[in-house]
Structure formats: C-alpha cells, structure tokens
Amino acid sequence: MRRLLVASIAALGLAGAFAHSGGNDNLIRRRKTLGFGPVHPHAVYHAEPAYSSSSFVGANSDPYEVAQRFVEEITRDSSPASSFVIRKDSYTDKSTGVTHIYVRQYMHGIEVADGDINLNVKDGVVLSYGDSFYRGAEQDPFIPALARGLPDVHTEHCVSLFNELETRAIQIEELVTNEELYSTQGDQVALGRSDPSAIADEVYGDLPYLFDWNCAHVQTPFVMSYHPAFSGQEDSFGDPTRALLQFMIAATPNEKLAQKLQVNPSEYLDKMQSTWETHFVGGHGTISATVDNVPDAVSPVKAKAAFVQVPNGDSTSLELVWKFEVEMEDNWYEAAVSAALPHRIVSVVDWASDSPMPVAPIPPTEHKPGLYKVFAWGVNDPTVGNRSDEKENFDRAASPAGWHSLPYANDPLMLATRVKSGPKGETFRNTTTTWGNNVFAHENWDGRNDWMYNYRPDAGKEMVFDYPYDPQVTDRTDALDEAKKHINATVTQLFYTANLIHDLYYRYGFDEVSGNFQQHNFGRGGEENDAVITNAQDGSGYNNANFMTPPDGQNGRCRMYLWNTAMPYRDGDMEAGIVIHEYSHGLSTRLTGGPANSGCLGWGESGGMGEGWGDFLATTIRSTKKYSDYAMGAWAANRPTGIRNYMYSLNTTINPSTYKTLDKPGYWGVHAIGEVWAELLWVVSQRLISKYGFVDTLFPPEPLENGTIPEGDFYRPAEFTEAGVRKPLIPKHGNSLIVQLVINAMKLQPCRPSFFDARDAIISADQILTGGENHCDLWVAFAERGLGPDASVEGRTPWGGGVRTNDFDVPTKCKSSQ
Ligand SMILES: *[C@@H]1O[C@H](CO)[C@@H](O)[C@H](O)[C@H]1NC(C)=O
Ligand SMILES: *[C@@H]1O[C@H](CO)[C@@H](O)[C@H](O)[C@H]1NC(C)=O
Ligand SMILES: *[C@@H]1O[C@H](CO)[C@@H](O)[C@H](O)[C@H]1NC(C)=O
Ligand SMILES: *[C@@H]1O[C@H](CO)[C@@H](O)[C@H](O)[C@H]1NC(C)=O
Ligand SMILES: *[C@@H]1O[C@H](CO)[C@@H](O)[C@H](O)[C@H]1NC(C)=O
C-alpha cells in the first residue's frame, strides 16, 4: 500500500512542491508550515454552570479559591503523583466580571503540556469549564519509556496515517479529474483552477511532512545511536539537541539543509550548545535548556522537558517530550518531540498563521496628532473608495498615549541606543514615524527577520503622512520596483489600519490582562513589550499574508505581501480585510486558553476556526447597513469571488456550507475549515442584526474624564445591581453584539476547541452578558447550517478527518423561534 501511495504522491508532483513561487522577480523561499497533534478523546467542555458541594462557597468568594476547590474536586480520582497549578496569566474580565482561570497539570512535578483546565468563574459559581487533564496511571519521568511499557503508539499512528493518506490520494485524483475545486494555499490563491500541486496542498495539508518524518523513518531509522536519556538523576535528563535536530529536519523548508542534517548530524550536533536551567520549586520542576547554533533557527531555541498526552483508546497515555520553541524565518514553532528514541514529533503548532469597561482616568496625549492620507476605516480596498485625510483618531481608552508615543523604557530603538529618557527627563517619547506603542510598521523587502532599522516614513514635526499612491502599469520586470515606489503610502496605511484594529478589539475586551499587543501597558496588567511588528511588502513571498503569535510578552509579527495577480501589482497592505484577518489571529490565539498559551489553535477544527474568526471579523467590520454578500481578498487576488471557495452569503445557493461540509474533499486545510465556521457566524450575525438592527460604527463611545463609559446610542441603558454597581454594558445593535459575544466566547472556550465547544461558548457568552436573551436565536441560526444540538462527529482524527452528521433541528424550547 505504501508504495502505491508514494507513487501517487510523486505522480502529482507533490513531494517538495509545496510552495508556489509567485513570480520571477525574486527568489522566493519555499514556505512550509507544520501543524498537528494528537486528539484528546477524553477532553470535555461543560458550557453549563457546574455546582458542586464544595465549590459553591458564596457569591463573594475569591474566584481563585473557588477554582482551587473545584479542580481539587474534579481531579480527586487522579493519581497522587498528579498535581496542578493555577497559571499566572489568569485574569478577571473587567466588563463581564468573569474570572478566566487557567490550570496546568503536573505529573511527578513535570508539566503535562496539554493537561489544561480552563474555568470561567463569577459570583462564586463555575459558569463553564474545559478539561483535558490526564486521568490515567501515574508515570514517573525518571523511568525510561521502554520500561514503562507504553503502547506502541508509533505503529498505530503510522497505520492511521497511511489510511488517511490513501483516502486523500483518491480524493486528489477525483478532484483533479473533476476540476471542481478552487484551491487556496495559505491565504494564497492558487492561480489556475486545476493546478494539481495546489489541490494536493489543500487536500494533504501537513500530512506528507508527518508521513515523511514519522513513518517513512520507521523503516530507515535515523543514524543516531540510542541515547540513554534517563539514568535516574534529574540532571541527566538527556540531551535535547538530538530531538531538536530531528525536528529541524522536518521543519526546515530548505531541502538541501534537511539532507545535510540527515547525512551528517554530528557536525551540527557538535555545534549546538545547551545552557541548562533546572528549577524545582514547591515540587514543580522545570528542566529547561537554551540551545544555541540550531540550524535554520534565527534565535536560540528554548527547550523544556514535559509530558504530553497521546491517545490510547478512549483515554490517553503520557509521553515524555522535549517541548521546543523554535523561531525560524517564516515559522515560530511550539513542538513536542519524544525525549526517547525514536524522536517522533508528537505535536507541533506554528505560532505563525497565514493568514467596554470602566478604565483608569486617561492621561492627555501630548504629541501633535498624526494626519494620514489613507483608505479610511471601513473602506476595505481601493474598489470601495478613494483615500482621504484621516486624523490620528485613536481611542482614548485603548491608546491613552495615542499611536505615536511610548515610554523610552519600552522602546526597542531607545533600549538599543541606551537612551532612557527625554531631554527634560520625559518618560514618554514622541515619534514622527510609523512607530508607536501598539504597532511598528515598515518595509521588509529583504523578507528577513530584521525589522528595527527597516525603512519607515518620517512625517517630521508636522506629522502629516501624505504620500502619493498611484501605481502605474509597467512591464512585469518593473512591476516590483513600481510597487516599492509607494512604500511610504503603504506603510502609512498598514500603521493606520493596525492601530485601529488594536483600538477596536480593545474596546470589546482584548485588553492588557487578556494578552493584547502593546509595548507599554499603562499599569493595567498583562505582559508588556509586545506591540505588533508589521512588515509591508514583505519580500519572503507573494499573494499571501501571515501573523505569528507567541505568548503574551513577546512581539506579534504580521507580514503583508504584494500580490502579482494583476498589473500593477496589488499591495495587501491596502486591503483592510487582509490586515484585519491577520491581526485577528493574534486576538483568537491570545484569548483561547489564556494569554500565555499560544498552542490552542494549532490544527484541525481549532486551527480552522482561527482562520474563520479572522474572515468573520473582517467581513463584519466592512459590512454596511444595506445587506450584501462579501468575498475575502477579492481585490488583492483580482478575483470577484475572492480567495475562498464561496462568498459569505445567507443564500444557500451562493454559499451552501454546512457543518458536514467539513467531511468533503478539499476541507482538510485550516482555511477551508475556517470558511465554514465564518459562514456559520455570518448566519448567526445576520439573525441578531434582524433582531436588533445595525450600528454604523463598531467603535463604542469614548470614556468620560472619570472613566465612565457613556451609553450613547451604542449600549442599552445601563442597569444596576441591588448594590448599585453598574452591570456590564450590552451593545444595542446586532453587529456590535455579535462582535462582543464572539470575543467574550474566545475567553470562555477551552484550549483546542471543536466547533461544538466554540458554539457552546458563544451561547454561554450570551447567557453571561444578556441573561440568555438570544439563546434560541443563536441555536436557530447555528442549526440553519447543521450545527444544531445533535450534530455529531465520529472518528475524528487530528488531521481534520471524521464523519459528521448535521442537525438542522433546535432544542425543544426553541421550536417556536424557528
Ligand atoms: C512630546 O510632545 C509634547 C507636546 O508636543 C511635549 O510636551 C513633550 O515634551 C514631548 N516629549 C518629548 C520627550 O520630547
Ligand atoms: C475615486 O474618485 C474618482 C474621482 O473623483 C471617482 O471617479 C471614483 O469613482 C472614486 N472611486 C471610488 C472607488 O469611489
Ligand atoms: C518617502 O517619503 C520621503 C519624504 O518623507 C521621500 O524622501 C522618499 O523619497 C519617499 N520614498 C519614496 C520611495 O518615494
Ligand atoms: C440565491 O442565489 C441564486 C443564484 O445567484 C439566485 O438565483 C436566487 O434567486 C437567490 N435566492 C434568493 C432567495 O435570493
Ligand atoms: C462620571 O461623570 C459623569 C458625567 O459627569 C457622571 O454622570 C457620573 O456619575 C460620573 N461617574 C462616576 C463613577 O463618578
């Protein structure tokens, strides 16, 4: 069987043909991304309030104490060697009053990297919780894996992989024959309908890498000798470099390098140097190392010993792994690789994705406000409107110091030059470039990782960012230079759009404590020094865009590309929908599973929804009172129906997607999965809009001097509790309400959510915000596209497989709403 498969893969030109080079002007790196991991058959999300004898300790009790007792209770039957800690990135949402608590499991003091409990607590009650804790027998990390007698997951894994590959090979052949599929790769449109390698990309997703690495090598084991990883002492936990090298072979997009690593591993291993750090605090251990000189990594790799769960029937077993954080040119991986031979990759998440509350009194902004010639907020792309003069209309709650001011202490350029304060001892620096507290924007024609000293426009004292934008039709050979002539205008646009997204999401609750992107947090909690680095006209590719989201406290990175789909070239920076889609990866990744966990939306349905939220939010932001269908990326891709299979539409002829669509050929990749999720949300949002109407601006009114947010025509009249405390403000209109519910739900849902979990979290967010006023509307809308209460999936695989059943029915109490 395997021969046949390999033959059919080769026949499709698949091996090594994963990136489309977008043009001849520039040598494009082969782009590759890995994302997979085990399913957790035992993981649950309880969306209904959970009362338990010991957890309900009164409405005024400390939510952390409630959580502590609750977790003790639900883990009472676990092995005595299992323990847990409440993570420091837990927080209370200022608007809803819900405390989002993230709990991590430990086994014999070693972290279980995917043993997560997230609890949503309010007034002493656990409103909902997700739980993927390991419940099996104790496992001692100091006893070698072989002696522990783990099931041979390696073989099982390969068998299911072979089966899945075969299914997909058949699908590809059908697709190529039927010429049915508009294929997308990354956020990239595959030009030409039946380009087999593009279709193969979409259908195979990450599988060939997995196949190639984890299973092909079963037959031809890696040349390394068995490393005695464990000898009973904590400091001889083994050496992460071999496991890391094995990961790099799979991860590097450079095939020549991958070969060299396999032919002569010791040459590279000798150069890799580990610096060890081992702490045991309160019985919880961190055995970690920093590894320098890792081939193809752009910074030292962090390595940490941990357990991860691998499926074992209906439950899981623990496998000891090295957990790596690997920053590369085009990827930023969190990978778990078996500590013992064979060093298989158990899971890998690429942090790169292709694609209202009382506030503290606001300090006045000091600097002269910026003026920008841009496509104004709401103008999605150049087909919708012309550029206009727009002020630095920052939101005072979201960006108290404006977009061009940040403390010397948080400014990477000042840190590099050791300037600690202004000439008169000022702590804040005013900038005259596209450099500020939320966003750093600049060109990146080289397509490399350097960014600090890249070119960015300087508007001088007057702060007028007014630059021409009139790209001309040229010969193809001159098209790139022609695009580059407009860098001032495109960087200005990128800076403007990204700052407004920051401000908008802030007002719906993506704030400092929940992990937003800012250099300075104004004393409002959360980790600092993580503004978004945005690259305009990034030279590492064409026809795409991507966003890397490391955990809170490390800069997000957004790369926007040129599109060679038309003459003159189209610049992704000029299409707001693409920038919003990308930034939304940062939003959903930081909010799901907590600010410090960037590994919750890595693959399968979760990874797909990571794409879907971006499409949905971009589409909602551009939509107007008069209903219309919308496409994603239509201008950049130069295709009226955009880069997805269908436009977002209520009309089932135009967009027939239902939950079961996920079973179809071509729906293995995260973008296709995301498209289905975004369509579901679009149907839900239109139902709320028909109930509550539409508001023209999604920006809530600015807070008053004393920090109170006026209701304006934006929120319903404020309500107060018996104690006189103002209840959370509820957006009055359908479009603002759905944005609020979707963002609140991201905070409620568990790590690695399924479609069901994300749906239940939205319904639960409505319960918390409005007391469940829209319970039936939400069910009716989800059920319209098959995601009713009895929708189900059998035999789900980590790669998006499984057989789904639609449910178009609604809960009994909602029948009359249909
Ligand atoms: C920033 O601008 C304001 C107002 O123009 C000025 O008062 C302040 O001193 C400036 N800060 C620095 C460090 O120059
Ligand atoms: C831009 O302005 C020109 C000239 O006023 C006008 O003809 C054109 O329709 C405008 N374009 C859009 C997309 O509004
Ligand atoms: C960008 O603007 C500056 C003036 O602010 C100008 O000197 C420079 O030539 C412009 N760059 C391009 C490529 O036009
Ligand atoms: C749905 O779209 C199809 C195809 O464009 C069109 O023929 C049909 O009239 C539309 N239905 C509704 C209800 O608008
Ligand atoms: C804030 O100011 C507004 C308007 O001046 C006032 O109505 C409101 O009561 C004040 N709120 C607080 C909490 O002081």
Short mmCIF file of C-alpha atoms and ligand atoms in Angstrom, two decimals, residues 704 706-708, ligand 5:
data_model
loop_
_atom_site.label_atom_id
_atom_site.label_comp_id
_atom_site.label_asym_id
_atom_site.label_seq_id
_atom_site.Cartn_x
_atom_site.Cartn_y
_atom_site.Cartn_z
CA LEU A 704 -15.63 60.31 30.15
CA ASN A 706 -13.75 59.95 35.22
CA GLY A 707 -13.52 56.73 33.24
CA THR A 708 -17.27 56.07 32.96
C1 LIG B 5 -18.65 60.41 35.77
O1 LIG B 5 -19.06 61.61 35.18
C2 LIG B 5 -20.40 61.60 34.70
C3 LIG B 5 -20.65 62.91 33.94
O2 LIG B 5 -20.00 63.97 34.54
C4 LIG B 5 -21.36 61.39 35.83
O3 LIG B 5 -22.69 61.38 35.37
C5 LIG B 5 -21.02 60.07 36.50
O4 LIG B 5 -21.83 59.88 37.64
C6 LIG B 5 -19.57 60.02 36.92
N1 LIG B 5 -19.29 58.68 37.37
C7 LIG B 5 -18.60 58.41 38.46
C8 LIG B 5 -18.39 56.97 38.78
O5 LIG B 5 -18.16 59.29 39.17
#
